[in-house]
Amino acid sequence: MRIGQGYDIHRLITGRRLMLGGVEIPCEKGEEAHSDGDVLIHAIIDSILGALSKGDIGSHFPPSDEKYKNADSRMLLYQVMNETGARIINLDTTIIIERPKLREHVDKIVESLSRILDIEPSRISVKAKTKEKCDATGSGEAVEAYAIVLLDNN
Ligand code: MG
């Protein structure tokens, strides 16, 4: 078994969609990014690659590559998971955003991740927090995500 952790942050700007775990969340701002900017999926990809000592999302999907412009992060996660051939024991994540409140969207995000990863929702945890108005994320300028994954790569 192998454990891995991942982290990501994106600036929030107007005129972009807010994508979290493959779900579009109603919000006046969204992630600024080369891809669709799904901060949660990016953290999850880094946790999987980290568990296997296989680099990071930037080395697999370079932002300089036009192929990944507005890329659907769900496809990137699916591809990474497929290539590893590993099985997820469990995935624990935290999203940090000041607003909107994510509680009502959490079940949908878990469902979406469970479809992409082809594992039971009971193996996935999505938690949502604010930064209590501290720093750039706390003032609504950014969204962050953390992920920890346990893989069985036998
Ligand atoms: Mg990212």
PDB file of C-alpha atoms and ligand atoms in Angstrom:
ATOM      1  CA  MET A   1       0.000   0.000   0.000  1.00  0.00           C
ATOM      2  CA  ARG A   2       1.124   3.546  -0.699  1.00  0.00           C
ATOM      3  CA  ILE A   3      -0.059   6.866   0.732  1.00  0.00           C
ATOM      4  CA  GLY A   4       0.080  10.214  -1.080  1.00  0.00           C
ATOM      5  CA  GLN A   5      -0.906  13.813  -0.471  1.00  0.00           C
ATOM      6  CA  GLY A   6      -1.750  16.605  -2.896  1.00  0.00           C
ATOM      7  CA  TYR A   7      -2.465  20.320  -2.711  1.00  0.00           C
ATOM      8  CA  ASP A   8      -3.597  22.973  -5.177  1.00  0.00           C
ATOM      9  CA  ILE A   9      -4.681  26.604  -5.236  1.00  0.00           C
ATOM     10  CA  HIS A  10      -6.267  28.706  -7.982  1.00  0.00           C
ATOM     11  CA  ARG A  11      -7.170  32.367  -8.141  1.00  0.00           C
ATOM     12  CA  LEU A  12     -10.907  33.075  -8.427  1.00  0.00           C
ATOM     13  CA  ILE A  13     -11.906  35.496 -11.181  1.00  0.00           C
ATOM     14  CA  THR A  14     -15.143  36.588 -12.823  1.00  0.00           C
ATOM     15  CA  GLY A  15     -16.062  35.077 -16.183  1.00  0.00           C
ATOM     16  CA  ARG A  16     -14.897  31.567 -15.258  1.00  0.00           C
ATOM     17  CA  ARG A  17     -16.841  28.529 -14.031  1.00  0.00           C
ATOM     18  CA  LEU A  18     -16.202  27.188 -10.525  1.00  0.00           C
ATOM     19  CA  MET A  19     -15.455  23.471 -11.000  1.00  0.00           C
ATOM     20  CA  LEU A  20     -14.968  21.245  -7.941  1.00  0.00           C
ATOM     21  CA  GLY A  21     -14.601  17.493  -8.330  1.00  0.00           C
ATOM     22  CA  GLY A  22     -16.142  17.645 -11.804  1.00  0.00           C
ATOM     23  CA  VAL A  23     -19.226  19.517 -10.565  1.00  0.00           C
ATOM     24  CA  GLU A  24     -20.029  23.074 -11.602  1.00  0.00           C
ATOM     25  CA  ILE A  25     -20.861  25.081  -8.484  1.00  0.00           C
ATOM     26  CA  PRO A  26     -23.045  28.190  -8.892  1.00  0.00           C
ATOM     27  CA  CYS A  27     -20.762  31.140  -8.094  1.00  0.00           C
ATOM     28  CA  GLU A  28     -20.054  34.590  -9.533  1.00  0.00           C
ATOM     29  CA  LYS A  29     -16.365  33.644  -9.856  1.00  0.00           C
ATOM     30  CA  GLY A  30     -14.436  30.610 -11.066  1.00  0.00           C
ATOM     31  CA  GLU A  31     -10.898  29.273 -11.182  1.00  0.00           C
ATOM     32  CA  GLU A  32      -8.356  31.059 -13.341  1.00  0.00           C
ATOM     33  CA  ALA A  33      -6.401  28.316 -15.122  1.00  0.00           C
ATOM     34  CA  HIS A  34      -5.098  26.909 -18.371  1.00  0.00           C
ATOM     35  CA  SER A  35      -7.318  23.854 -17.879  1.00  0.00           C
ATOM     36  CA  ASP A  36     -10.848  24.014 -16.418  1.00  0.00           C
ATOM     37  CA  GLY A  37      -9.062  24.771 -13.125  1.00  0.00           C
ATOM     38  CA  ASP A  38     -10.742  22.099 -11.009  1.00  0.00           C
ATOM     39  CA  VAL A  39      -8.652  22.644  -7.899  1.00  0.00           C
ATOM     40  CA  LEU A  40     -10.008  19.552  -6.098  1.00  0.00           C
ATOM     41  CA  ILE A  41      -9.276  17.179  -8.966  1.00  0.00           C
ATOM     42  CA  HIS A  42      -5.792  18.678  -9.358  1.00  0.00           C
ATOM     43  CA  ALA A  43      -5.047  18.011  -5.679  1.00  0.00           C
ATOM     44  CA  ILE A  44      -6.368  14.453  -6.051  1.00  0.00           C
ATOM     45  CA  ILE A  45      -4.189  13.834  -9.130  1.00  0.00           C
ATOM     46  CA  ASP A  46      -1.132  15.052  -7.213  1.00  0.00           C
ATOM     47  CA  SER A  47      -1.985  12.765  -4.288  1.00  0.00           C
ATOM     48  CA  ILE A  48      -2.179   9.725  -6.597  1.00  0.00           C
ATOM     49  CA  LEU A  49       1.041  10.615  -8.418  1.00  0.00           C
ATOM     50  CA  GLY A  50       2.695  11.354  -5.064  1.00  0.00           C
ATOM     51  CA  ALA A  51       1.692   7.969  -3.643  1.00  0.00           C
ATOM     52  CA  LEU A  52       3.437   6.306  -6.583  1.00  0.00           C
ATOM     53  CA  SER A  53       6.444   8.692  -6.701  1.00  0.00           C
ATOM     54  CA  LYS A  54       5.468   9.561 -10.276  1.00  0.00           C
ATOM     55  CA  GLY A  55       6.001  13.318 -10.327  1.00  0.00           C
ATOM     56  CA  ASP A  56       3.173  15.849 -10.304  1.00  0.00           C
ATOM     57  CA  ILE A  57       0.308  17.088 -12.451  1.00  0.00           C
ATOM     58  CA  GLY A  58       2.511  19.700 -14.128  1.00  0.00           C
ATOM     59  CA  SER A  59       4.982  17.095 -15.354  1.00  0.00           C
ATOM     60  CA  HIS A  60       2.201  14.895 -16.783  1.00  0.00           C
ATOM     61  CA  PHE A  61       0.012  17.674 -18.225  1.00  0.00           C
ATOM     62  CA  PRO A  62       2.242  20.735 -18.839  1.00  0.00           C
ATOM     63  CA  PRO A  63       0.253  24.012 -18.744  1.00  0.00           C
ATOM     64  CA  SER A  64       2.427  25.159 -21.680  1.00  0.00           C
ATOM     65  CA  ASP A  65       0.854  22.407 -23.845  1.00  0.00           C
ATOM     66  CA  GLU A  66      -2.050  23.828 -25.880  1.00  0.00           C
ATOM     67  CA  LYS A  67      -3.635  20.364 -25.779  1.00  0.00           C
ATOM     68  CA  TYR A  68      -4.634  21.026 -22.165  1.00  0.00           C
ATOM     69  CA  LYS A  69      -6.229  24.423 -22.764  1.00  0.00           C
ATOM     70  CA  ASN A  70      -9.608  24.315 -20.966  1.00  0.00           C
ATOM     71  CA  ALA A  71      -8.990  20.568 -20.463  1.00  0.00           C
ATOM     72  CA  ASP A  72     -11.706  18.681 -18.585  1.00  0.00           C
ATOM     73  CA  SER A  73      -9.900  17.730 -15.370  1.00  0.00           C
ATOM     74  CA  ARG A  74     -12.178  14.683 -14.999  1.00  0.00           C
ATOM     75  CA  MET A  75     -10.476  13.211 -18.059  1.00  0.00           C
ATOM     76  CA  LEU A  76      -7.024  13.942 -16.629  1.00  0.00           C
ATOM     77  CA  LEU A  77      -7.917  12.175 -13.376  1.00  0.00           C
ATOM     78  CA  TYR A  78      -9.425   9.229 -15.221  1.00  0.00           C
ATOM     79  CA  GLN A  79      -6.291   8.937 -17.352  1.00  0.00           C
ATOM     80  CA  VAL A  80      -3.905   9.113 -14.367  1.00  0.00           C
ATOM     81  CA  MET A  81      -5.886   6.528 -12.413  1.00  0.00           C
ATOM     82  CA  ASN A  82      -6.052   4.206 -15.403  1.00  0.00           C
ATOM     83  CA  GLU A  83      -2.322   4.420 -16.053  1.00  0.00           C
ATOM     84  CA  THR A  84      -1.397   3.602 -12.446  1.00  0.00           C
ATOM     85  CA  GLY A  85      -3.374   0.369 -12.429  1.00  0.00           C
ATOM     86  CA  ALA A  86      -3.694   0.934  -8.661  1.00  0.00           C
ATOM     87  CA  ARG A  87      -6.865   0.666  -6.571  1.00  0.00           C
ATOM     88  CA  ILE A  88      -7.968   3.379  -4.167  1.00  0.00           C
ATOM     89  CA  ILE A  89      -8.545   2.174  -0.602  1.00  0.00           C
ATOM     90  CA  ASN A  90      -9.766   5.601   0.438  1.00  0.00           C
ATOM     91  CA  LEU A  91      -9.529   9.233  -0.535  1.00  0.00           C
ATOM     92  CA  ASP A  92      -9.878  12.089   1.958  1.00  0.00           C
ATOM     93  CA  THR A  93     -10.107  15.681   0.744  1.00  0.00           C
ATOM     94  CA  THR A  94     -10.661  19.218   1.999  1.00  0.00           C
ATOM     95  CA  ILE A  95     -11.784  22.198  -0.088  1.00  0.00           C
ATOM     96  CA  ILE A  96     -11.168  25.680   1.296  1.00  0.00           C
ATOM     97  CA  ILE A  97     -13.319  28.474  -0.091  1.00  0.00           C
ATOM     98  CA  GLU A  98     -14.906  31.455   1.620  1.00  0.00           C
ATOM     99  CA  ARG A  99     -18.124  31.304  -0.399  1.00  0.00           C
ATOM    100  CA  PRO A 100     -20.388  29.868  -1.562  1.00  0.00           C
ATOM    101  CA  LYS A 101     -21.104  27.395   1.217  1.00  0.00           C
ATOM    102  CA  LEU A 102     -20.420  23.946  -0.218  1.00  0.00           C
ATOM    103  CA  ARG A 103     -22.374  21.767   2.198  1.00  0.00           C
ATOM    104  CA  GLU A 104     -25.323  21.298  -0.184  1.00  0.00           C
ATOM    105  CA  HIS A 105     -22.953  20.328  -3.039  1.00  0.00           C
ATOM    106  CA  VAL A 106     -20.761  17.818  -1.199  1.00  0.00           C
ATOM    107  CA  ASP A 107     -22.864  14.720  -1.993  1.00  0.00           C
ATOM    108  CA  LYS A 108     -22.840  15.600  -5.685  1.00  0.00           C
ATOM    109  CA  ILE A 109     -19.054  16.061  -5.642  1.00  0.00           C
ATOM    110  CA  VAL A 110     -18.570  12.683  -3.915  1.00  0.00           C
ATOM    111  CA  GLU A 111     -20.851  11.056  -6.491  1.00  0.00           C
ATOM    112  CA  SER A 112     -18.947  12.661  -9.359  1.00  0.00           C
ATOM    113  CA  LEU A 113     -15.566  11.506  -8.004  1.00  0.00           C
ATOM    114  CA  SER A 114     -16.932   8.024  -7.405  1.00  0.00           C
ATOM    115  CA  ARG A 115     -17.964   7.817 -11.074  1.00  0.00           C
ATOM    116  CA  ILE A 116     -14.609   9.084 -12.388  1.00  0.00           C
ATOM    117  CA  LEU A 117     -12.586   6.819 -10.095  1.00  0.00           C
ATOM    118  CA  ASP A 118     -14.986   3.876 -10.340  1.00  0.00           C
ATOM    119  CA  ILE A 119     -15.060   3.303  -6.563  1.00  0.00           C
ATOM    120  CA  GLU A 120     -17.850   3.313  -3.980  1.00  0.00           C
ATOM    121  CA  PRO A 121     -18.812   6.736  -2.581  1.00  0.00           C
ATOM    122  CA  SER A 122     -18.134   5.340   0.903  1.00  0.00           C
ATOM    123  CA  ARG A 123     -14.404   5.361   0.080  1.00  0.00           C
ATOM    124  CA  ILE A 124     -14.451   9.106  -0.638  1.00  0.00           C
ATOM    125  CA  SER A 125     -14.560  11.981   1.816  1.00  0.00           C
ATOM    126  CA  VAL A 126     -15.054  15.619   0.774  1.00  0.00           C
ATOM    127  CA  LYS A 127     -14.920  18.237   3.500  1.00  0.00           C
ATOM    128  CA  ALA A 128     -15.483  21.959   3.056  1.00  0.00           C
ATOM    129  CA  LYS A 129     -14.005  24.753   5.141  1.00  0.00           C
ATOM    130  CA  THR A 130     -13.510  28.502   5.005  1.00  0.00           C
ATOM    131  CA  LYS A 131     -10.351  30.397   5.971  1.00  0.00           C
ATOM    132  CA  GLU A 132     -12.244  32.523   8.488  1.00  0.00           C
ATOM    133  CA  LYS A 133     -11.586  35.596   6.288  1.00  0.00           C
ATOM    134  CA  CYS A 134      -7.796  35.244   6.707  1.00  0.00           C
ATOM    135  CA  ASP A 135      -5.410  35.665   3.731  1.00  0.00           C
ATOM    136  CA  ALA A 136      -6.213  35.682  -0.019  1.00  0.00           C
ATOM    137  CA  THR A 137      -8.415  32.587   0.139  1.00  0.00           C
ATOM    138  CA  GLY A 138     -10.268  34.048   3.116  1.00  0.00           C
ATOM    139  CA  SER A 139     -10.985  37.238   1.211  1.00  0.00           C
ATOM    140  CA  GLY A 140     -12.493  35.280  -1.695  1.00  0.00           C
ATOM    141  CA  GLU A 141      -9.564  35.699  -4.100  1.00  0.00           C
ATOM    142  CA  ALA A 142      -8.646  32.011  -4.249  1.00  0.00           C
ATOM    143  CA  VAL A 143      -9.795  28.445  -3.675  1.00  0.00           C
ATOM    144  CA  GLU A 144      -7.590  25.678  -2.260  1.00  0.00           C
ATOM    145  CA  ALA A 145      -7.838  21.906  -1.951  1.00  0.00           C
ATOM    146  CA  TYR A 146      -5.986  19.164  -0.104  1.00  0.00           C
ATOM    147  CA  ALA A 147      -6.164  15.431  -0.814  1.00  0.00           C
ATOM    148  CA  ILE A 148      -4.760  12.320   0.823  1.00  0.00           C
ATOM    149  CA  VAL A 149      -5.099   8.949  -0.822  1.00  0.00           C
ATOM    150  CA  LEU A 150      -4.275   5.379   0.171  1.00  0.00           C
ATOM    151  CA  LEU A 151      -3.561   3.111  -2.789  1.00  0.00           C
ATOM    152  CA  ASP A 152      -3.216  -0.619  -3.157  1.00  0.00           C
ATOM    153  CA  ASN A 153      -0.818  -1.047  -6.049  1.00  0.00           C
ATOM    154  CA  ASN A 154      -0.385  -4.814  -6.016  1.00  0.00           C
TER     155      ASN A 154
HETATM  156 MG    MG B   1      -4.321  23.376 -10.613  1.00  0.00          MG
END
